[in-house]
Amino acid sequence: MALISCKECSAAIAENAESCPSCGFVFTRSKTKSWLEVFGTISGPLILSAAGTLLAYITFVHQASTQETQELQTMVESAVSNDVLKERTAVRLVSYLAKLNKISPSFALSIFGTVARNNQDEKLQSEAYDAVENLVEEGSSSSARFDQHDQLEIFCLQAALTPGQYWRQVSLHKIEQYSTDTTLKYLAASKLLALSQDITNPQAAIDILLSLPVRLNNPDIIERAIPLLCKAIKQRSANSSGSDLADYLEQIASESDATQRDGLRSRIRLYLMRALVTKDQSIRESSLQEIAQISAANADLDEDTQRLFDSVVRNLEDVDLRNAVELARTHLALLKEKPMPRVTQPS
């Protein structure tokens, strides 16, 4: 065993001795820091300030198996903020760690989804999309890497973030096929609705808001989609007449179930959506007339229709569109003065 000199009295002692047997001097030995501790010391001041903001956005909490993994995930979560540089760093770091199996695919997916929803920088959203694609590709040989909700999140992120309309429709079709029960259908519609508010591509928002999960889920989902669709159409082109969307909405409105209350509520909302997306005055007036007739023929829908008008007006930015909703109120009031036969369900 090697001998060293005591720093206090210069006596020869063993190199691993805790104290000097001659003078009693106690040695303090420096601790070698792990790469994680070094990383935390250097980057902590840069990213930990975002921890408070992150907690409101993290959508999935991974249960770590070791203290090192827990500390690492805390740092990655803290990097997800409203700062593009920090979020880009988070996406790249998480991608690298997921590839090395240092963190779970589910946790990595939650970070990518949070970045996609939390930042409207096109380049960053593109990086988040590529990261999701790489994560899926790496896990393609093992379906057990993702649970039901993870898989649905993947389809929704692919639909929202892909720059190609063809692949967007492919992803939306996958969502339709995958959402086999009421819970998944509602979750899919809610995810798509939230993503439509955050993505920067107006055509992507339009495609999502007219997708089957959103428009056929329930009347309340459709109601929330109306102002978002109007905004996306305005962003797409100020010169667009919206006639293509109006024709499409007329088709799906006429196909909605008119034999039960929720079906009629959905039909009213789809016709209101049709009235607001077009610049053709005749199409707008015919759509508003349809709303008035349905509501006037079903007295129990009157309160719901008035609440719909209030909700949409409150959330619309365009003054002309708010005026169009008020025009619908006028149509309804006029029809009330001339009562129509109530539409009843067939026996």
mmCIF file of C-alpha atoms in Angstrom:
data_model
loop_
_atom_site.group_PDB
_atom_site.id
_atom_site.type_symbol
_atom_site.label_atom_id
_atom_site.label_comp_id
_atom_site.label_asym_id
_atom_site.label_seq_id
_atom_site.Cartn_x
_atom_site.Cartn_y
_atom_site.Cartn_z
ATOM 1 C CA MET A 1 0.000 0.000 0.000
ATOM 2 C CA ALA A 2 1.405 3.393 -0.975
ATOM 3 C CA LEU A 3 2.417 5.873 1.703
ATOM 4 C CA ILE A 4 1.883 9.633 1.667
ATOM 5 C CA SER A 5 2.972 12.446 3.967
ATOM 6 C CA CYS A 6 0.537 14.024 6.401
ATOM 7 C CA LYS A 7 -0.134 17.621 5.386
ATOM 8 C CA GLU A 8 -0.098 18.682 9.021
ATOM 9 C CA CYS A 9 2.897 16.878 10.637
ATOM 10 C CA SER A 10 4.623 15.211 7.605
ATOM 11 C CA ALA A 11 4.375 11.728 9.184
ATOM 12 C CA ALA A 12 4.253 8.775 6.756
ATOM 13 C CA ILE A 13 0.690 7.373 6.579
ATOM 14 C CA ALA A 14 -1.334 5.097 4.295
ATOM 15 C CA GLU A 15 -2.826 6.888 1.299
ATOM 16 C CA ASN A 16 -6.370 5.732 2.151
ATOM 17 C CA ALA A 17 -6.207 6.653 5.855
ATOM 18 C CA GLU A 18 -9.073 8.775 7.125
ATOM 19 C CA SER A 19 -6.859 10.583 9.679
ATOM 20 C CA CYS A 20 -3.203 10.852 10.744
ATOM 21 C CA PRO A 21 -2.344 8.451 13.642
ATOM 22 C CA SER A 22 0.397 10.864 14.796
ATOM 23 C CA CYS A 23 -1.381 14.215 15.001
ATOM 24 C CA GLY A 24 -5.028 13.272 14.397
ATOM 25 C CA PHE A 25 -5.463 15.481 11.301
ATOM 26 C CA VAL A 26 -8.640 14.455 9.407
ATOM 27 C CA PHE A 27 -8.408 14.307 5.614
ATOM 28 C CA THR A 28 -11.231 15.617 3.374
ATOM 29 C CA ARG A 29 -11.227 14.020 -0.068
ATOM 30 C CA SER A 30 -12.724 15.618 -3.183
ATOM 31 C CA LYS A 31 -15.739 13.832 -4.668
ATOM 32 C CA THR A 32 -15.730 13.076 -8.367
ATOM 33 C CA LYS A 33 -18.877 14.507 -9.941
ATOM 34 C CA SER A 34 -20.917 12.524 -12.426
ATOM 35 C CA TRP A 35 -21.651 13.963 -15.891
ATOM 36 C CA LEU A 36 -25.181 14.616 -14.706
ATOM 37 C CA GLU A 37 -24.016 16.759 -11.777
ATOM 38 C CA VAL A 38 -21.602 18.674 -14.004
ATOM 39 C CA PHE A 39 -24.361 19.254 -16.581
ATOM 40 C CA GLY A 40 -26.699 20.437 -13.849
ATOM 41 C CA THR A 41 -24.120 22.867 -12.446
ATOM 42 C CA ILE A 42 -23.421 24.412 -15.843
ATOM 43 C CA SER A 43 -26.913 24.514 -17.312
ATOM 44 C CA GLY A 44 -28.973 24.937 -14.157
ATOM 45 C CA PRO A 45 -29.060 28.758 -14.133
ATOM 46 C CA LEU A 46 -30.070 28.720 -17.824
ATOM 47 C CA ILE A 47 -33.004 26.341 -17.670
ATOM 48 C CA LEU A 48 -34.276 25.974 -14.131
ATOM 49 C CA SER A 49 -35.975 29.375 -14.261
ATOM 50 C CA ALA A 50 -38.529 27.822 -16.635
ATOM 51 C CA ALA A 51 -39.600 25.131 -14.131
ATOM 52 C CA GLY A 52 -42.657 27.033 -12.937
ATOM 53 C CA THR A 53 -43.920 27.592 -16.471
ATOM 54 C CA LEU A 54 -43.353 23.975 -17.426
ATOM 55 C CA LEU A 55 -45.590 22.481 -14.747
ATOM 56 C CA ALA A 56 -48.648 23.894 -16.468
ATOM 57 C CA TYR A 57 -47.736 22.271 -19.766
ATOM 58 C CA ILE A 58 -46.287 18.813 -19.067
ATOM 59 C CA THR A 59 -48.925 16.309 -20.172
ATOM 60 C CA PHE A 60 -47.365 13.104 -18.969
ATOM 61 C CA VAL A 61 -45.282 12.394 -15.834
ATOM 62 C CA HIS A 62 -42.816 9.547 -16.157
ATOM 63 C CA GLN A 63 -42.040 7.486 -13.040
ATOM 64 C CA ALA A 64 -38.237 7.254 -13.048
ATOM 65 C CA SER A 65 -36.481 4.105 -11.809
ATOM 66 C CA THR A 66 -33.270 5.773 -10.625
ATOM 67 C CA GLN A 67 -32.331 9.052 -8.982
ATOM 68 C CA GLU A 68 -30.138 9.999 -11.937
ATOM 69 C CA THR A 69 -33.015 9.571 -14.381
ATOM 70 C CA GLN A 70 -35.303 11.611 -12.148
ATOM 71 C CA GLU A 71 -32.787 14.466 -11.997
ATOM 72 C CA LEU A 72 -32.257 14.303 -15.741
ATOM 73 C CA GLN A 73 -35.981 14.473 -16.450
ATOM 74 C CA THR A 74 -36.356 17.458 -14.116
ATOM 75 C CA MET A 75 -33.753 19.334 -16.148
ATOM 76 C CA VAL A 76 -35.368 18.382 -19.464
ATOM 77 C CA GLU A 77 -38.797 19.469 -18.227
ATOM 78 C CA SER A 78 -37.350 22.755 -17.024
ATOM 79 C CA ALA A 79 -35.995 23.414 -20.507
ATOM 80 C CA VAL A 80 -39.503 23.409 -21.985
ATOM 81 C CA SER A 81 -40.584 27.031 -21.783
ATOM 82 C CA ASN A 82 -41.611 29.895 -24.041
ATOM 83 C CA ASP A 83 -37.995 30.339 -25.098
ATOM 84 C CA VAL A 84 -37.341 28.933 -28.590
ATOM 85 C CA LEU A 85 -33.654 28.272 -27.881
ATOM 86 C CA LYS A 86 -34.391 26.347 -24.699
ATOM 87 C CA GLU A 87 -37.159 24.347 -26.325
ATOM 88 C CA ARG A 88 -34.980 23.479 -29.320
ATOM 89 C CA THR A 89 -32.294 22.290 -26.902
ATOM 90 C CA ALA A 90 -34.908 20.219 -25.065
ATOM 91 C CA VAL A 91 -36.135 18.550 -28.269
ATOM 92 C CA ARG A 92 -32.616 17.600 -29.332
ATOM 93 C CA LEU A 93 -31.552 16.416 -25.879
ATOM 94 C CA VAL A 94 -34.706 14.349 -25.405
ATOM 95 C CA SER A 95 -34.325 12.809 -28.876
ATOM 96 C CA TYR A 96 -30.758 11.787 -28.058
ATOM 97 C CA LEU A 97 -31.637 10.359 -24.643
ATOM 98 C CA ALA A 98 -34.650 8.461 -25.991
ATOM 99 C CA LYS A 99 -32.448 6.898 -28.645
ATOM 100 C CA LEU A 100 -30.063 5.710 -25.894
ATOM 101 C CA ASN A 101 -33.046 4.430 -23.849
ATOM 102 C CA LYS A 102 -32.151 6.828 -21.037
ATOM 103 C CA ILE A 103 -35.779 7.994 -20.894
ATOM 104 C CA SER A 104 -39.005 6.289 -21.892
ATOM 105 C CA PRO A 105 -40.598 6.894 -25.332
ATOM 106 C CA SER A 106 -43.783 8.039 -23.573
ATOM 107 C CA PHE A 107 -41.928 10.736 -21.688
ATOM 108 C CA ALA A 108 -40.107 11.841 -24.847
ATOM 109 C CA LEU A 109 -43.431 12.042 -26.693
ATOM 110 C CA SER A 110 -44.904 14.222 -23.947
ATOM 111 C CA ILE A 111 -42.015 16.689 -24.317
ATOM 112 C CA PHE A 112 -42.379 16.844 -28.116
ATOM 113 C CA GLY A 113 -46.134 17.372 -27.794
ATOM 114 C CA THR A 114 -45.653 20.116 -25.226
ATOM 115 C CA VAL A 115 -43.161 21.942 -27.445
ATOM 116 C CA ALA A 116 -45.520 21.651 -30.434
ATOM 117 C CA ARG A 117 -48.402 23.147 -28.453
ATOM 118 C CA ASN A 118 -46.385 25.719 -26.561
ATOM 119 C CA ASN A 119 -44.481 27.472 -29.328
ATOM 120 C CA GLN A 120 -45.625 28.830 -32.693
ATOM 121 C CA ASP A 121 -42.177 29.005 -34.257
ATOM 122 C CA GLU A 122 -42.467 27.132 -37.581
ATOM 123 C CA LYS A 123 -38.919 25.789 -37.548
ATOM 124 C CA LEU A 124 -39.288 24.527 -34.003
ATOM 125 C CA GLN A 125 -42.597 22.840 -34.827
ATOM 126 C CA SER A 126 -40.890 21.216 -37.808
ATOM 127 C CA GLU A 127 -38.138 19.913 -35.519
ATOM 128 C CA ALA A 128 -40.763 18.571 -33.107
ATOM 129 C CA TYR A 129 -42.469 16.780 -36.017
ATOM 130 C CA ASP A 130 -39.178 15.210 -37.144
ATOM 131 C CA ALA A 131 -38.479 14.149 -33.551
ATOM 132 C CA VAL A 132 -41.880 12.421 -33.330
ATOM 133 C CA GLU A 133 -41.288 10.667 -36.654
ATOM 134 C CA ASN A 134 -37.857 9.453 -35.518
ATOM 135 C CA LEU A 135 -39.274 8.260 -32.206
ATOM 136 C CA VAL A 136 -41.994 6.283 -33.966
ATOM 137 C CA GLU A 137 -39.518 4.836 -36.471
ATOM 138 C CA GLU A 138 -37.186 3.684 -33.697
ATOM 139 C CA GLY A 139 -40.074 2.030 -31.887
ATOM 140 C CA SER A 140 -41.736 0.490 -34.937
ATOM 141 C CA SER A 141 -40.510 -2.991 -34.031
ATOM 142 C CA SER A 142 -42.117 -2.846 -30.600
ATOM 143 C CA SER A 143 -45.746 -1.722 -30.292
ATOM 144 C CA ALA A 144 -45.474 -2.085 -26.510
ATOM 145 C CA ARG A 145 -43.438 1.139 -26.384
ATOM 146 C CA PHE A 146 -46.655 3.182 -26.651
ATOM 147 C CA ASP A 147 -50.000 2.768 -24.912
ATOM 148 C CA GLN A 148 -53.384 3.709 -26.379
ATOM 149 C CA HIS A 149 -53.189 7.375 -25.454
ATOM 150 C CA ASP A 150 -49.597 7.679 -26.649
ATOM 151 C CA GLN A 151 -50.520 6.214 -30.025
ATOM 152 C CA LEU A 152 -53.424 8.635 -30.356
ATOM 153 C CA GLU A 153 -51.104 11.516 -29.425
ATOM 154 C CA ILE A 154 -48.704 10.411 -32.181
ATOM 155 C CA PHE A 155 -51.441 10.410 -34.829
ATOM 156 C CA CYS A 156 -52.689 13.844 -33.709
ATOM 157 C CA LEU A 157 -49.195 15.380 -33.722
ATOM 158 C CA GLN A 158 -48.470 13.877 -37.147
ATOM 159 C CA ALA A 159 -51.715 15.326 -38.518
ATOM 160 C CA ALA A 160 -51.085 18.768 -37.040
ATOM 161 C CA LEU A 161 -47.387 19.164 -37.777
ATOM 162 C CA THR A 162 -46.829 17.523 -41.157
ATOM 163 C CA PRO A 163 -46.302 20.072 -43.954
ATOM 164 C CA GLY A 164 -47.947 17.749 -46.523
ATOM 165 C CA GLN A 165 -51.735 17.780 -46.872
ATOM 166 C CA TYR A 166 -51.782 14.192 -48.181
ATOM 167 C CA TRP A 167 -49.992 12.851 -45.104
ATOM 168 C CA ARG A 168 -52.203 15.009 -42.906
ATOM 169 C CA GLN A 169 -55.269 13.295 -44.332
ATOM 170 C CA VAL A 170 -53.604 9.899 -43.858
ATOM 171 C CA SER A 171 -53.034 10.668 -40.177
ATOM 172 C CA LEU A 172 -56.576 11.969 -39.725
ATOM 173 C CA HIS A 173 -57.892 8.760 -41.280
ATOM 174 C CA LYS A 174 -55.766 6.745 -38.855
ATOM 175 C CA ILE A 175 -57.340 8.679 -35.986
ATOM 176 C CA GLU A 176 -60.823 7.810 -37.279
ATOM 177 C CA GLN A 177 -59.922 4.120 -37.433
ATOM 178 C CA TYR A 178 -58.117 4.098 -34.092
ATOM 179 C CA SER A 179 -60.818 5.904 -32.094
ATOM 180 C CA THR A 180 -63.042 2.888 -31.585
ATOM 181 C CA ASP A 181 -64.891 3.980 -28.446
ATOM 182 C CA THR A 182 -66.548 7.142 -27.146
ATOM 183 C CA THR A 183 -63.700 8.032 -24.790
ATOM 184 C CA LEU A 184 -61.024 7.854 -27.497
ATOM 185 C CA LYS A 185 -63.220 9.760 -29.961
ATOM 186 C CA TYR A 186 -63.721 12.609 -27.520
ATOM 187 C CA LEU A 187 -60.025 12.605 -26.574
ATOM 188 C CA ALA A 188 -59.030 12.705 -30.262
ATOM 189 C CA ALA A 189 -61.395 15.615 -30.972
ATOM 190 C CA SER A 190 -60.104 17.538 -27.941
ATOM 191 C CA LYS A 191 -56.452 16.989 -28.896
ATOM 192 C CA LEU A 192 -57.053 18.081 -32.494
ATOM 193 C CA LEU A 193 -59.019 21.129 -31.384
ATOM 194 C CA ALA A 194 -56.199 22.194 -29.062
ATOM 195 C CA LEU A 195 -53.532 21.646 -31.722
ATOM 196 C CA SER A 196 -55.502 23.682 -34.289
ATOM 197 C CA GLN A 197 -55.068 26.722 -32.044
ATOM 198 C CA ASP A 198 -51.278 26.358 -31.865
ATOM 199 C CA ILE A 199 -50.111 25.370 -35.340
ATOM 200 C CA THR A 200 -49.030 28.098 -37.735
ATOM 201 C CA ASN A 201 -50.272 26.491 -40.986
ATOM 202 C CA PRO A 202 -53.841 27.761 -41.624
ATOM 203 C CA GLN A 203 -54.643 24.962 -44.106
ATOM 204 C CA ALA A 204 -53.611 22.387 -41.535
ATOM 205 C CA ALA A 205 -55.941 24.034 -39.013
ATOM 206 C CA ILE A 206 -58.798 23.981 -41.541
ATOM 207 C CA ASP A 207 -58.255 20.302 -42.355
ATOM 208 C CA ILE A 208 -58.184 19.419 -38.655
ATOM 209 C CA LEU A 209 -61.277 21.454 -37.779
ATOM 210 C CA LEU A 210 -63.273 19.807 -40.578
ATOM 211 C CA SER A 211 -62.042 16.309 -39.746
ATOM 212 C CA LEU A 212 -64.469 13.595 -38.735
ATOM 213 C CA PRO A 213 -63.437 13.455 -35.044
ATOM 214 C CA VAL A 214 -64.116 17.174 -34.610
ATOM 215 C CA ARG A 215 -67.246 17.720 -36.692
ATOM 216 C CA LEU A 216 -69.101 14.539 -35.708
ATOM 217 C CA ASN A 217 -68.095 14.160 -32.081
ATOM 218 C CA ASN A 218 -70.613 16.343 -30.277
ATOM 219 C CA PRO A 219 -72.255 19.778 -30.654
ATOM 220 C CA ASP A 220 -70.064 21.408 -28.013
ATOM 221 C CA ILE A 221 -66.863 20.430 -29.858
ATOM 222 C CA ILE A 222 -68.296 21.879 -33.087
ATOM 223 C CA GLU A 223 -69.229 25.086 -31.258
ATOM 224 C CA ARG A 224 -65.646 25.539 -30.048
ATOM 225 C CA ALA A 225 -64.372 24.933 -33.584
ATOM 226 C CA ILE A 226 -66.425 27.705 -35.240
ATOM 227 C CA PRO A 227 -64.292 30.764 -34.270
ATOM 228 C CA LEU A 228 -61.080 28.804 -34.895
ATOM 229 C CA LEU A 229 -62.196 27.849 -38.400
ATOM 230 C CA CYS A 230 -63.174 31.440 -39.231
ATOM 231 C CA LYS A 231 -59.755 32.650 -38.077
ATOM 232 C CA ALA A 232 -57.895 29.979 -40.087
ATOM 233 C CA ILE A 233 -59.828 30.776 -43.258
ATOM 234 C CA LYS A 234 -59.014 34.468 -42.898
ATOM 235 C CA GLN A 235 -55.321 33.622 -42.436
ATOM 236 C CA ARG A 236 -55.319 31.294 -45.444
ATOM 237 C CA SER A 237 -56.367 33.964 -47.918
ATOM 238 C CA ALA A 238 -58.205 37.236 -47.628
ATOM 239 C CA ASN A 239 -59.456 36.753 -51.203
ATOM 240 C CA SER A 240 -60.932 33.275 -50.749
ATOM 241 C CA SER A 241 -64.719 33.091 -51.186
ATOM 242 C CA GLY A 242 -64.970 30.040 -48.960
ATOM 243 C CA SER A 243 -67.479 28.465 -51.367
ATOM 244 C CA ASP A 244 -65.645 25.118 -51.332
ATOM 245 C CA LEU A 245 -65.957 24.877 -47.559
ATOM 246 C CA ALA A 246 -69.539 26.105 -47.652
ATOM 247 C CA ASP A 247 -70.521 23.318 -50.065
ATOM 248 C CA TYR A 248 -68.779 20.733 -47.933
ATOM 249 C CA LEU A 249 -70.405 21.964 -44.729
ATOM 250 C CA GLU A 250 -73.846 21.926 -46.364
ATOM 251 C CA GLN A 251 -73.301 18.273 -47.255
ATOM 252 C CA ILE A 252 -72.286 17.161 -43.777
ATOM 253 C CA ALA A 253 -74.970 19.332 -42.127
ATOM 254 C CA SER A 254 -77.690 17.704 -44.235
ATOM 255 C CA GLU A 255 -76.322 14.266 -43.288
ATOM 256 C CA SER A 256 -76.348 14.921 -39.533
ATOM 257 C CA ASP A 257 -78.920 13.050 -37.467
ATOM 258 C CA ALA A 258 -82.122 15.096 -37.270
ATOM 259 C CA THR A 259 -84.024 12.519 -35.209
ATOM 260 C CA GLN A 260 -82.539 13.423 -31.823
ATOM 261 C CA ARG A 261 -81.633 16.587 -29.946
ATOM 262 C CA ASP A 262 -77.836 16.447 -30.214
ATOM 263 C CA GLY A 263 -78.127 15.789 -33.941
ATOM 264 C CA LEU A 264 -80.237 18.908 -34.396
ATOM 265 C CA ARG A 265 -77.848 20.928 -32.205
ATOM 266 C CA SER A 266 -74.954 19.771 -34.402
ATOM 267 C CA ARG A 267 -76.871 20.686 -37.541
ATOM 268 C CA ILE A 268 -77.501 24.224 -36.244
ATOM 269 C CA ARG A 269 -73.797 24.648 -35.489
ATOM 270 C CA LEU A 270 -72.710 23.313 -38.880
ATOM 271 C CA TYR A 271 -75.067 25.698 -40.678
ATOM 272 C CA LEU A 272 -73.747 28.588 -38.579
ATOM 273 C CA MET A 273 -70.216 27.538 -39.494
ATOM 274 C CA ARG A 274 -71.273 27.480 -43.158
ATOM 275 C CA ALA A 275 -72.736 30.985 -42.896
ATOM 276 C CA LEU A 276 -69.543 32.366 -41.416
ATOM 277 C CA VAL A 277 -66.965 30.813 -43.770
ATOM 278 C CA THR A 278 -68.488 32.181 -46.975
ATOM 279 C CA LYS A 279 -68.480 35.632 -48.546
ATOM 280 C CA ASP A 280 -71.464 34.744 -50.742
ATOM 281 C CA GLN A 281 -74.409 36.637 -49.246
ATOM 282 C CA SER A 282 -77.024 34.256 -50.659
ATOM 283 C CA ILE A 283 -75.276 31.221 -49.117
ATOM 284 C CA ARG A 284 -74.979 33.039 -45.807
ATOM 285 C CA GLU A 285 -78.642 33.991 -45.742
ATOM 286 C CA SER A 286 -79.823 30.500 -46.689
ATOM 287 C CA SER A 287 -77.669 28.990 -43.933
ATOM 288 C CA LEU A 288 -79.022 31.394 -41.327
ATOM 289 C CA GLN A 289 -82.535 30.676 -42.539
ATOM 290 C CA GLU A 290 -81.921 26.956 -41.950
ATOM 291 C CA ILE A 291 -80.838 27.692 -38.368
ATOM 292 C CA ALA A 292 -83.904 29.802 -37.739
ATOM 293 C CA GLN A 293 -86.260 27.160 -39.126
ATOM 294 C CA ILE A 294 -84.744 24.328 -37.062
ATOM 295 C CA SER A 295 -84.818 26.381 -33.884
ATOM 296 C CA ALA A 296 -88.304 27.758 -34.478
ATOM 297 C CA ALA A 297 -89.647 24.259 -35.129
ATOM 298 C CA ASN A 298 -88.095 22.912 -31.931
ATOM 299 C CA ALA A 299 -88.871 25.167 -28.993
ATOM 300 C CA ASP A 300 -86.602 23.236 -26.637
ATOM 301 C CA LEU A 301 -83.622 24.291 -28.789
ATOM 302 C CA ASP A 302 -84.296 28.011 -28.541
ATOM 303 C CA GLU A 303 -82.288 28.588 -25.348
ATOM 304 C CA ASP A 304 -79.418 26.471 -26.641
ATOM 305 C CA THR A 305 -79.369 28.398 -29.931
ATOM 306 C CA GLN A 306 -79.275 31.753 -28.154
ATOM 307 C CA ARG A 307 -76.417 30.524 -25.982
ATOM 308 C CA LEU A 308 -74.620 29.396 -29.152
ATOM 309 C CA PHE A 309 -74.970 32.878 -30.670
ATOM 310 C CA ASP A 310 -73.622 34.472 -27.499
ATOM 311 C CA SER A 311 -70.656 32.089 -27.339
ATOM 312 C CA VAL A 312 -69.660 32.529 -30.985
ATOM 313 C CA VAL A 313 -70.019 36.326 -30.956
ATOM 314 C CA ARG A 314 -67.869 36.472 -27.829
ATOM 315 C CA ASN A 315 -65.061 34.529 -29.506
ATOM 316 C CA LEU A 316 -65.153 35.974 -33.029
ATOM 317 C CA GLU A 317 -62.603 38.639 -33.903
ATOM 318 C CA ASP A 318 -64.203 39.749 -37.177
ATOM 319 C CA VAL A 319 -66.870 42.447 -36.780
ATOM 320 C CA ASP A 320 -68.640 41.416 -40.022
ATOM 321 C CA LEU A 321 -68.953 37.844 -38.781
ATOM 322 C CA ARG A 322 -70.352 39.012 -35.463
ATOM 323 C CA ASN A 323 -72.932 40.976 -37.425
ATOM 324 C CA ALA A 324 -73.795 37.817 -39.374
ATOM 325 C CA VAL A 325 -74.552 36.011 -36.125
ATOM 326 C CA GLU A 326 -76.806 38.876 -35.062
ATOM 327 C CA LEU A 327 -78.554 38.499 -38.415
ATOM 328 C CA ALA A 328 -79.289 34.914 -37.461
ATOM 329 C CA ARG A 329 -80.959 36.186 -34.298
ATOM 330 C CA THR A 330 -83.141 38.433 -36.435
ATOM 331 C CA HIS A 331 -84.161 35.535 -38.692
ATOM 332 C CA LEU A 332 -85.090 33.503 -35.641
ATOM 333 C CA ALA A 333 -87.093 36.335 -34.085
ATOM 334 C CA LEU A 334 -89.069 36.833 -37.303
ATOM 335 C CA LEU A 335 -89.910 33.149 -37.552
ATOM 336 C CA LYS A 336 -91.076 33.121 -33.942
ATOM 337 C CA GLU A 337 -93.749 35.617 -34.935
ATOM 338 C CA LYS A 338 -95.032 32.988 -37.398
ATOM 339 C CA PRO A 339 -94.927 29.671 -35.489
ATOM 340 C CA MET A 340 -94.070 26.604 -37.527
ATOM 341 C CA PRO A 341 -95.171 23.008 -36.902
ATOM 342 C CA ARG A 342 -92.838 21.257 -34.463
ATOM 343 C CA VAL A 343 -90.578 18.598 -36.011
ATOM 344 C CA THR A 344 -91.116 15.330 -34.178
ATOM 345 C CA GLN A 345 -89.126 12.132 -34.189
ATOM 346 C CA PRO A 346 -90.517 9.372 -36.404
ATOM 347 C CA SER A 347 -92.207 6.595 -34.487
#
